[in-house]
Coordinates of C-alpha atoms in Angstrom, one line a residue:
M1 CA 10.5 47.1 23.8
T2 CA 8.8 43.7 23.4
S3 CA 7.1 42.5 26.5
P4 CA 7.9 39.0 28.0
G5 CA 4.5 37.8 27.0
K6 CA 4.9 38.8 23.4
G7 CA 8.3 37.2 23.4
R8 CA 6.8 33.9 24.4
I9 CA 4.1 34.2 21.8
W10 CA 6.8 34.8 19.1
E11 CA 8.8 31.8 20.3
V12 CA 5.9 29.5 19.9
S13 CA 4.9 31.0 16.6
G14 CA 8.5 30.6 15.4
K15 CA 8.5 26.9 16.2
Q16 CA 5.2 26.5 14.4
M17 CA 6.5 28.4 11.4
H18 CA 9.6 26.2 11.3
W19 CA 7.4 23.1 11.0
F20 CA 5.2 24.8 8.5
I21 CA 8.2 25.7 6.3
L22 CA 9.4 22.1 6.4
A23 CA 6.0 20.8 5.4
Y24 CA 5.7 23.4 2.6
L25 CA 9.1 22.5 1.2
L26 CA 8.3 18.8 1.3
F27 CA 5.2 19.3 -0.8
L28 CA 6.6 21.8 -3.3
A29 CA 7.5 18.8 -5.4
L30 CA 3.9 17.6 -5.5
P31 CA 2.0 19.6 -8.1
C32 CA -1.0 17.3 -7.7
M33 CA -2.0 15.8 -4.3
G34 CA -4.3 13.1 -3.2
F35 CA -4.4 11.6 0.3
L36 CA -0.9 12.1 1.8
P37 CA 1.5 9.6 0.3
N38 CA 3.0 8.0 3.4
F39 CA 3.7 8.2 7.1
W40 CA 6.4 10.8 6.9
S41 CA 4.2 13.2 4.9
R42 CA 1.7 12.9 7.7
V43 CA 4.3 13.7 10.3
L44 CA 5.7 16.8 8.5
T45 CA 2.2 18.3 7.9
L46 CA 1.4 17.8 11.6
S47 CA -1.8 15.9 10.6
W48 CA -1.0 12.9 12.8
D49 CA -4.4 11.3 12.4
S50 CA -4.6 11.5 8.6
H51 CA -5.2 8.4 6.5
T52 CA -2.4 8.1 3.9
H53 CA -2.4 6.3 0.5
Q54 CA 0.1 3.9 2.2
Y55 CA -2.1 3.2 5.2
I56 CA -5.3 2.7 3.1
T57 CA -3.5 0.4 0.6
E58 CA -1.7 -1.7 3.2
R59 CA -4.8 -2.2 5.4
A60 CA -6.9 -3.2 2.4
I61 CA -4.4 -5.8 1.1
V62 CA -3.9 -7.3 4.6
N63 CA -7.6 -7.5 5.3
V64 CA -8.5 -9.2 2.0
T65 CA -5.5 -11.6 2.3
M66 CA -6.7 -12.6 5.8
E67 CA -10.2 -12.8 4.6
T68 CA -9.2 -15.1 1.8
L69 CA -7.0 -17.3 4.0
R70 CA -9.9 -17.8 6.5
G71 CA -12.1 -18.7 3.6
T72 CA -9.8 -21.3 2.1
K73 CA -8.1 -22.8 5.2
K74 CA -8.8 -23.2 8.9
H75 CA -6.2 -21.2 10.7
Q76 CA -5.6 -21.2 14.4
G77 CA -4.7 -18.1 16.5
N78 CA -5.7 -14.5 16.3
H79 CA -5.3 -12.1 13.4
A80 CA -2.2 -10.5 14.8
E81 CA -0.5 -13.9 15.0
E82 CA -1.5 -14.7 11.4
Q83 CA 0.0 -11.4 10.2
T84 CA 3.4 -12.2 11.7
K85 CA 3.5 -15.3 9.5
L86 CA 3.0 -13.6 6.2
G87 CA 6.8 -13.4 5.7
R88 CA 9.2 -10.9 4.0
G89 CA 8.0 -11.9 0.5
F90 CA 4.5 -10.7 1.3
W91 CA 5.6 -7.4 2.8
R92 CA 8.0 -6.8 -0.1
A93 CA 5.2 -7.3 -2.6
V94 CA 2.9 -5.0 -0.6
G95 CA 5.7 -2.5 -0.6
E96 CA 5.9 -2.6 -4.4
V97 CA 2.1 -1.8 -4.7
V98 CA 2.5 1.0 -2.1
K99 CA 5.5 2.5 -3.9
S100 CA 3.7 2.4 -7.3
N101 CA 0.8 4.2 -5.6
A102 CA 3.0 6.9 -4.1
D103 CA 4.9 7.4 -7.3
M104 CA 1.8 8.9 -8.9
D105 CA 2.4 12.0 -6.9
F106 CA 6.1 12.2 -7.8
L107 CA 6.7 11.0 -11.4
S108 CA 6.7 13.8 -14.0
S109 CA 4.5 11.7 -16.3
T110 CA 1.6 11.5 -13.7
R111 CA 2.0 14.1 -11.0
S112 CA 0.5 17.0 -13.0
N113 CA -2.0 15.1 -15.1
P114 CA -5.5 15.7 -13.7
V115 CA -6.7 12.4 -15.2
Y116 CA -4.6 10.4 -12.8
H117 CA -6.0 12.3 -9.8
F118 CA -9.6 12.9 -10.6
D119 CA -8.9 16.6 -10.7
S120 CA -10.4 19.5 -12.9
E121 CA -13.7 17.5 -13.6
R122 CA -11.8 15.1 -15.8
V123 CA -14.0 12.3 -14.4
D124 CA -14.9 10.6 -17.7
S125 CA -11.3 10.4 -18.8
A126 CA -10.2 9.3 -15.4
M127 CA -12.8 6.5 -15.4
G128 CA -11.5 5.3 -18.8
M129 CA -8.0 5.3 -17.5
L130 CA -9.0 3.3 -14.4
R131 CA -10.7 0.6 -16.6
Q132 CA -7.7 0.4 -18.8
I133 CA -5.4 -0.1 -15.9
W134 CA -7.7 -2.8 -14.5
A135 CA -7.6 -4.7 -17.8
Q136 CA -3.8 -4.4 -17.8
T137 CA -3.6 -5.8 -14.3
L138 CA -5.7 -8.8 -15.2
L139 CA -3.6 -9.5 -18.3
S140 CA -0.3 -9.2 -16.2
V141 CA -1.6 -11.6 -13.6
R142 CA -2.7 -14.2 -16.1
A143 CA 0.7 -13.9 -17.9
K144 CA 2.4 -14.4 -14.5
E145 CA 4.0 -11.0 -14.8
Y146 CA 3.3 -10.3 -11.2
Q147 CA 5.6 -7.3 -10.7
R148 CA 4.0 -5.5 -13.6
A149 CA 0.6 -6.4 -12.1
R150 CA 1.6 -4.9 -8.7
H151 CA 2.8 -1.8 -10.4
S152 CA -0.5 -1.2 -12.3
L153 CA -2.5 -2.1 -9.2
G154 CA -0.7 0.6 -7.2
Q155 CA -1.5 3.1 -10.0
L156 CA -5.2 2.1 -10.0
F157 CA -5.5 2.3 -6.2
H158 CA -4.0 5.9 -6.2
S159 CA -6.5 7.3 -8.7
L160 CA -9.4 5.4 -7.2
Q161 CA -8.6 6.7 -3.7
D162 CA -8.2 10.2 -5.0
F163 CA -11.8 10.2 -6.4
Y164 CA -13.3 10.2 -2.9
S165 CA -10.9 12.9 -1.6
H166 CA -11.2 15.2 -4.6
S167 CA -14.9 15.0 -5.6
N168 CA -18.1 16.0 -3.9
W169 CA -19.2 12.3 -3.5
V170 CA -19.0 12.5 0.3
E171 CA -20.7 15.9 0.4
M172 CA -23.7 14.4 -1.5
G173 CA -24.3 12.2 1.5
Q174 CA -23.1 9.0 -0.3
R175 CA -22.2 6.3 2.1
F176 CA -21.3 3.6 -0.5
I177 CA -18.6 3.5 -3.1
Y178 CA -19.3 4.7 -6.7
L179 CA -19.5 1.4 -8.6
H180 CA -19.7 3.0 -12.0
L181 CA -16.0 4.0 -11.8
L182 CA -14.9 0.5 -12.8
Q183 CA -18.3 -1.1 -13.8
P184 CA -19.9 0.7 -16.8
E185 CA -23.1 -1.2 -16.3
E186 CA -23.7 0.4 -12.9
P187 CA -25.7 3.7 -12.7
A188 CA -23.8 6.8 -13.5
I189 CA -24.0 10.3 -12.2
P190 CA -23.4 13.1 -14.7
V191 CA -20.6 15.6 -14.4
A192 CA -21.3 19.3 -13.8
E193 CA -19.3 20.4 -16.9
D194 CA -21.0 23.7 -17.7
T195 CA -22.5 24.4 -14.2
P196 CA -21.1 26.6 -11.4
T197 CA -20.2 24.4 -8.5
C198 CA -18.8 26.5 -5.6
M199 CA -19.2 29.7 -3.7
E200 CA -16.5 31.9 -2.4
C201 CA -14.6 30.8 0.8
F202 CA -12.2 33.1 2.6
S203 CA -10.9 30.9 5.4
H204 CA -8.8 27.7 5.6
T205 CA -11.9 25.6 6.5
C206 CA -14.5 25.9 3.8
R207 CA -17.8 24.6 5.1
N208 CA -20.8 24.7 2.9
N209 CA -18.9 26.3 0.0
L210 CA -20.4 23.8 -2.5
L211 CA -23.6 25.1 -4.3
P212 CA -26.8 23.4 -3.1
R213 CA -27.1 21.2 -6.2
M214 CA -23.6 19.8 -5.6
T215 CA -24.8 18.5 -2.2
N216 CA -28.2 17.3 -3.3
R217 CA -29.1 13.9 -1.9
Q218 CA -31.8 13.1 -4.4
Q219 CA -30.2 10.7 -6.8
D220 CA -32.0 11.8 -10.0
T221 CA -30.7 15.4 -9.8
Q222 CA -27.2 14.9 -8.5
L223 CA -24.1 16.2 -10.3
L224 CA -20.5 15.2 -9.8
T225 CA -17.6 17.7 -9.6
T226 CA -13.9 17.6 -8.7
G227 CA -11.7 20.5 -7.7
Y228 CA -9.3 22.2 -10.1
F229 CA -5.6 22.3 -9.2
S230 CA -3.0 25.0 -9.9
T231 CA -3.0 26.7 -13.3
F232 CA -3.5 23.8 -15.8
P233 CA -6.1 23.4 -17.0
T234 CA -7.4 26.9 -16.3
K235 CA -10.2 26.9 -13.8
P236 CA -13.5 28.4 -15.1
Q237 CA -15.2 31.1 -13.0
G238 CA -17.5 29.6 -10.4
K239 CA -15.8 26.2 -10.3
C240 CA -14.3 24.5 -7.2
S241 CA -10.6 24.4 -6.5
H242 CA -8.7 21.6 -5.0
G243 CA -7.7 24.1 -2.3
G244 CA -5.0 24.2 0.4
I245 CA -1.6 26.0 0.5
L246 CA -0.2 24.1 -2.4
D247 CA -3.0 25.0 -4.8
S248 CA -2.6 28.4 -6.6
S249 CA -6.0 28.1 -8.2
R250 CA -7.6 28.7 -4.7
Y251 CA -7.2 32.4 -5.3
K252 CA -9.4 32.4 -8.4
G253 CA -13.2 32.5 -8.0
A254 CA -14.7 30.6 -6.6
K255 CA -12.0 31.0 -3.9
G256 CA -11.3 28.2 -1.5
G257 CA -11.4 24.4 -2.1
I258 CA -13.0 21.0 -1.4
N259 CA -10.2 18.4 -1.0
K260 CA -10.3 16.0 1.9
D261 CA -6.7 14.7 1.6
S262 CA -5.8 15.3 5.3
T263 CA -7.1 16.4 8.6
S264 CA -5.1 19.7 8.3
P265 CA -7.1 22.8 7.4
F266 CA -3.9 24.2 5.8
F267 CA -3.9 21.5 3.2
S268 CA -7.5 20.4 3.0
P269 CA -10.4 22.9 3.2
H270 CA -12.9 20.0 3.8
H271 CA -10.6 18.4 6.4
Y272 CA -13.6 17.7 8.6
L273 CA -14.8 15.1 6.1
H274 CA -11.4 13.4 5.7
V275 CA -12.3 10.3 7.7
E276 CA -15.5 9.7 5.7
A277 CA -13.5 10.0 2.4
A278 CA -10.8 7.7 3.6
N279 CA -13.3 5.1 4.7
L280 CA -14.9 5.1 1.3
A281 CA -11.5 5.0 -0.4
T282 CA -10.6 2.0 1.7
E283 CA -13.8 0.2 0.9
A284 CA -13.2 0.9 -2.9
T285 CA -9.7 -0.6 -2.6
L286 CA -11.1 -3.6 -0.8
S287 CA -13.7 -4.0 -3.6
V288 CA -11.0 -4.1 -6.3
L289 CA -9.0 -6.6 -4.4
R290 CA -12.0 -8.9 -4.0
D291 CA -12.9 -8.6 -7.6
L292 CA -9.3 -9.4 -8.5
R293 CA -9.4 -12.5 -6.3
D294 CA -12.7 -13.7 -7.7
T295 CA -11.6 -13.1 -11.3
V296 CA -8.2 -14.8 -11.2
G297 CA -8.8 -17.3 -8.5
H298 CA -7.7 -17.6 -4.9
K299 CA -4.4 -19.3 -5.7
T300 CA -3.1 -16.5 -7.9
F301 CA -4.9 -13.6 -6.3
L302 CA -2.5 -10.6 -6.2
S303 CA 0.5 -13.0 -6.0
V304 CA 1.7 -10.8 -3.2
K305 CA 4.1 -13.6 -2.4
Q306 CA 5.1 -15.1 -5.7
V307 CA 6.9 -18.3 -4.8
P308 CA 10.6 -18.0 -5.4
A309 CA 12.0 -20.2 -8.2
L310 CA 14.7 -22.8 -8.2
V311 CA 17.2 -21.6 -10.9
F312 CA 20.1 -23.5 -12.4
V313 CA 22.5 -21.6 -14.6
M314 CA 24.6 -24.2 -16.4
D315 CA 27.8 -24.0 -18.4
T316 CA 27.3 -26.5 -21.2
T317 CA 30.8 -26.6 -22.7
G318 CA 32.5 -29.9 -23.2
S319 CA 34.4 -29.9 -19.9
M320 CA 31.2 -29.7 -17.8
F321 CA 30.0 -33.3 -17.9
E322 CA 30.5 -33.9 -14.2
E323 CA 28.9 -30.6 -13.2
I324 CA 25.8 -31.2 -15.3
T325 CA 25.5 -34.6 -13.8
A326 CA 25.8 -33.2 -10.2
A327 CA 23.2 -30.4 -10.9
R328 CA 20.8 -33.0 -12.4
F329 CA 21.2 -35.2 -9.3
R330 CA 20.7 -32.3 -7.0
A331 CA 17.6 -30.9 -8.7
H332 CA 16.0 -34.4 -8.6
S333 CA 16.8 -34.7 -4.9
I334 CA 15.2 -31.4 -4.1
I335 CA 12.1 -32.2 -6.1
Q336 CA 11.7 -35.5 -4.4
S337 CA 12.1 -34.1 -0.9
R338 CA 9.5 -31.4 -1.5
A339 CA 6.9 -33.5 -3.3
G340 CA 3.5 -32.7 -1.8
S341 CA 4.8 -30.1 0.6
C342 CA 4.3 -26.4 0.9
G343 CA 8.0 -25.7 0.2
Q344 CA 8.1 -26.8 -3.4
P345 CA 9.2 -24.0 -5.7
G346 CA 6.5 -22.4 -7.8
T347 CA 8.7 -22.5 -10.9
F348 CA 11.9 -24.1 -12.1
L349 CA 14.3 -22.3 -14.5
L350 CA 17.2 -23.6 -16.4
V351 CA 19.5 -21.2 -18.3
P352 CA 22.3 -22.9 -20.3
F353 CA 25.3 -20.9 -21.6
H354 CA 28.5 -21.5 -23.6
D355 CA 30.7 -19.5 -25.9
P356 CA 29.5 -17.5 -27.8
G357 CA 25.8 -17.8 -26.7
D358 CA 23.5 -18.2 -23.8
G359 CA 19.9 -19.4 -23.3
P360 CA 17.2 -20.1 -24.2
V361 CA 15.6 -19.9 -20.8
Y362 CA 13.5 -23.0 -20.0
E363 CA 10.8 -22.4 -17.4
T364 CA 8.1 -24.7 -16.0
D365 CA 6.1 -25.3 -12.9
D366 CA 6.0 -29.0 -13.6
P367 CA 8.9 -30.8 -11.8
N368 CA 8.7 -33.8 -14.0
Q369 CA 9.0 -31.7 -17.2
F370 CA 11.9 -29.9 -15.6
M371 CA 13.8 -33.1 -14.8
Q372 CA 13.2 -34.3 -18.3
H373 CA 14.7 -31.1 -19.7
M374 CA 17.7 -31.5 -17.3
E375 CA 18.2 -35.1 -18.6
N376 CA 18.4 -33.8 -22.2
L377 CA 21.1 -31.2 -21.2
M378 CA 24.4 -32.1 -22.9
A379 CA 28.0 -30.9 -22.5
L380 CA 29.3 -30.2 -25.9
G381 CA 31.8 -28.0 -27.7
G382 CA 33.9 -25.4 -25.9
G383 CA 36.5 -22.8 -26.8
D384 CA 38.5 -20.2 -25.0
E385 CA 38.5 -20.3 -21.2
P386 CA 36.1 -17.3 -20.7
E387 CA 32.3 -18.0 -21.2
M388 CA 29.2 -15.9 -21.4
C389 CA 28.3 -16.5 -17.7
L390 CA 27.1 -13.1 -16.7
S391 CA 24.8 -12.9 -19.7
A392 CA 23.1 -16.1 -18.5
I393 CA 22.8 -14.9 -15.0
Q394 CA 21.2 -11.7 -16.3
L395 CA 18.6 -13.9 -18.2
A396 CA 18.0 -15.9 -15.0
L397 CA 17.4 -12.8 -12.9
T398 CA 15.2 -11.2 -15.5
H399 CA 12.9 -14.3 -15.8
S400 CA 12.8 -15.4 -12.2
P401 CA 10.6 -13.9 -9.4
P402 CA 12.1 -12.0 -6.4
L403 CA 13.8 -13.9 -3.6
S404 CA 14.8 -16.8 -5.9
E405 CA 17.8 -19.0 -5.4
I406 CA 20.2 -19.0 -8.4
F407 CA 22.9 -21.6 -8.6
V408 CA 25.6 -21.2 -11.2
F409 CA 27.7 -24.3 -12.3
T410 CA 30.8 -23.4 -14.3
D411 CA 34.6 -23.8 -14.5
A412 CA 35.2 -20.6 -16.6
S413 CA 35.7 -17.0 -15.9
P414 CA 33.2 -14.4 -17.5
K415 CA 33.8 -13.3 -21.0
D416 CA 31.1 -10.6 -20.6
A417 CA 32.5 -8.7 -17.5
H418 CA 31.0 -5.5 -18.8
L419 CA 27.6 -6.7 -17.7
F420 CA 28.6 -7.0 -14.0
D421 CA 27.0 -3.7 -12.9
V422 CA 23.7 -4.6 -14.7
V423 CA 23.6 -8.0 -13.1
K424 CA 24.5 -6.6 -9.7
A425 CA 21.6 -4.1 -9.9
L426 CA 19.2 -6.9 -10.9
A427 CA 20.3 -9.1 -8.1
L428 CA 19.8 -6.3 -5.6
E429 CA 16.4 -5.3 -7.0
K430 CA 15.1 -8.9 -7.0
Q431 CA 16.8 -9.7 -3.6
S432 CA 17.8 -13.0 -5.1
K433 CA 20.8 -15.0 -4.0
V434 CA 23.4 -16.1 -6.5
T435 CA 25.7 -19.0 -5.5
F436 CA 28.6 -20.2 -7.7
L437 CA 29.9 -23.8 -7.7
L438 CA 33.3 -23.5 -9.5
T439 CA 35.1 -26.7 -10.4
E440 CA 38.4 -24.9 -11.0
D441 CA 40.6 -23.6 -8.2
P442 CA 41.3 -19.8 -8.8
N443 CA 45.0 -20.4 -8.3
Y444 CA 45.2 -23.0 -11.1
T445 CA 47.1 -22.0 -14.3
S446 CA 46.7 -23.3 -17.8
E447 CA 47.6 -26.8 -16.5
S448 CA 44.0 -27.0 -15.2
K449 CA 41.5 -29.2 -17.0
R450 CA 40.7 -26.7 -19.6
G451 CA 44.3 -25.9 -20.1
R452 CA 45.2 -29.6 -20.4
K453 CA 42.5 -30.1 -23.0
R454 CA 43.8 -27.3 -25.1
R455 CA 47.5 -27.9 -24.5
S456 CA 48.2 -28.9 -28.1
R457 CA 46.7 -25.8 -29.4
R458 CA 48.7 -23.7 -27.0
E459 CA 51.8 -25.6 -27.9
R460 CA 51.2 -24.9 -31.6
R461 CA 51.1 -21.2 -30.6
R462 CA 54.4 -21.8 -28.8
R463 CA 53.3 -19.9 -25.7
S464 CA 51.9 -20.7 -22.3
E465 CA 49.2 -18.3 -21.0
P466 CA 48.7 -18.6 -17.3
L467 CA 45.1 -17.9 -16.2
S468 CA 44.8 -15.0 -13.9
P469 CA 44.4 -16.0 -10.2
D470 CA 41.6 -13.4 -9.7
R471 CA 39.6 -14.2 -12.8
F472 CA 36.7 -15.4 -10.6
S473 CA 36.7 -12.1 -8.5
L474 CA 33.5 -10.9 -10.2
Y475 CA 31.7 -14.1 -9.2
S476 CA 32.9 -13.7 -5.6
S477 CA 31.7 -10.1 -5.5
L478 CA 28.3 -10.9 -6.9
S479 CA 27.7 -13.8 -4.5
S480 CA 28.8 -11.8 -1.6
L481 CA 26.6 -8.8 -2.2
S482 CA 23.5 -11.0 -3.0
G483 CA 24.0 -13.1 0.1
G484 CA 25.1 -16.2 -1.8
L485 CA 28.3 -18.2 -1.8
T486 CA 31.3 -19.0 -4.0
I487 CA 32.5 -22.5 -3.6
F488 CA 35.6 -24.0 -5.3
T489 CA 35.7 -27.7 -5.8
T490 CA 36.9 -30.4 -8.2
N491 CA 35.3 -32.8 -10.6
S492 CA 35.5 -35.7 -8.2
D493 CA 34.0 -33.7 -5.4
I494 CA 31.3 -31.8 -7.2
R495 CA 28.4 -34.1 -6.4
G496 CA 29.1 -34.0 -2.7
V497 CA 29.7 -30.2 -2.7
S498 CA 26.5 -29.6 -4.6
T499 CA 24.5 -30.5 -1.5
I500 CA 24.9 -26.8 -0.7
V501 CA 22.1 -26.3 -3.3
E502 CA 19.8 -28.5 -1.3
D503 CA 20.9 -27.1 2.1
N504 CA 20.2 -23.5 1.0
T505 CA 16.8 -24.2 -0.5
A506 CA 15.9 -26.2 2.6
S507 CA 16.8 -23.2 4.9
D508 CA 14.6 -21.0 2.7
K509 CA 11.8 -23.5 3.0
V510 CA 11.8 -23.0 6.8
Q511 CA 11.4 -19.3 6.3
Q512 CA 8.6 -19.8 3.8
Q513 CA 6.4 -22.0 6.0
D514 CA 3.6 -19.4 6.4
P515 CA -0.1 -19.4 5.6
L516 CA 0.2 -17.3 2.5
Y517 CA 3.0 -19.4 1.1
C518 CA 0.8 -22.5 1.4
W519 CA -2.1 -20.6 0.0
T520 CA -0.3 -19.5 -3.1
S521 CA 1.1 -23.0 -3.8
T522 CA -0.8 -26.2 -4.2
C523 CA -0.7 -27.7 -0.7

């Protein structure tokens, strides 16, 4: 019979085992680990005080952003007050970097590749990869492809941070970051390719399992090593493992491991050095951000809040003269009201469409050039009532930054309804609003202005084809899900109704009055 005392012991152990199983199941999908990906992974591994990739990355971005703001403008108030003003665009962009960072542990193309995680002594290959990603990031920023830049920056941060957790850099007594990783001209430390690196360790915590030469503090005789993970590539005898309950290579000599991914001994044999590794990883991330800022300039640094664009999608068929005139007038009014202010859009986009084509996209950050292009826009031609509207909106969403305001002027239903799901997904991804200004009531029939223009042709065909009363339903659905509006008006009222464009952009301007917005624009 089990004693009461033993029963209580089993009850506690059962609860601990329950959490252990949850954590183990969570990480079965992660063949290759670095610092824990995010907050929830920290919770489920019961390592509450671990520094995650998410925490390291977010803290570094915020710190360098605040540092840059203080260096370029005089701001009042404490740091906490400044952070509350960064706005949703800032945090959305930071989230993109963090997500790209975490994806390195989940995507099939990267999770098992030791080069992306500084595993298995693939140090030279990993350094080459880091430098390549750095070059790609700079090219993307200079080409104003900011989402791509944030994606590559997240990848770079992940691998860079993993170096300090997976290598013996901390154990060698290093208290500064390894500059050679991204700067070839800086001194390099050779890799212990053909040299044994570890001794056997038979407990969860592996203190002093690195061979003496791997912890040597004399710079001229130091060697770098990183732990092997799982079964590929095969770990040579005498090499270090990554270690922890997820690493099957820990059973092969030398048993044990050296990773500092968390404060949990179940996942990290060198958990007692986790904070030191995380601090160096943070400093390395800060260094990359400062280098990026100094290379591309303060105004385009990271573009964590790329300024939303003002986008006009214009039906240019022959019946659209009044609408084009109203859009031209409204764009000019917005530009004039925002001249010299922080609220001016970073870019202006114009996407014309008709039947059968759409585009080309005209994009500029010069308001005068944009107005000149609007002046040259003509209403010509025309054909059947449906037009290629959704194709044009797709172009607008593809070429505009997140959180942009897109205004569609048309009097025709979509001829390309098959694109609705694609356009909807793009609008949700970009979190951009799509507003429609329709100069034809949805209940009109073929006696509407397009119908009247083509009455002779329809009479020749001896038939009357009423237009469907729900032919604008896709527009209404798209505007509703994106947070925009669908407005029906007439030719005579279009100029007055088009003030909705100015009203909407003005409300966004209020939301965008924050230090980072002003910093990334020209005020």
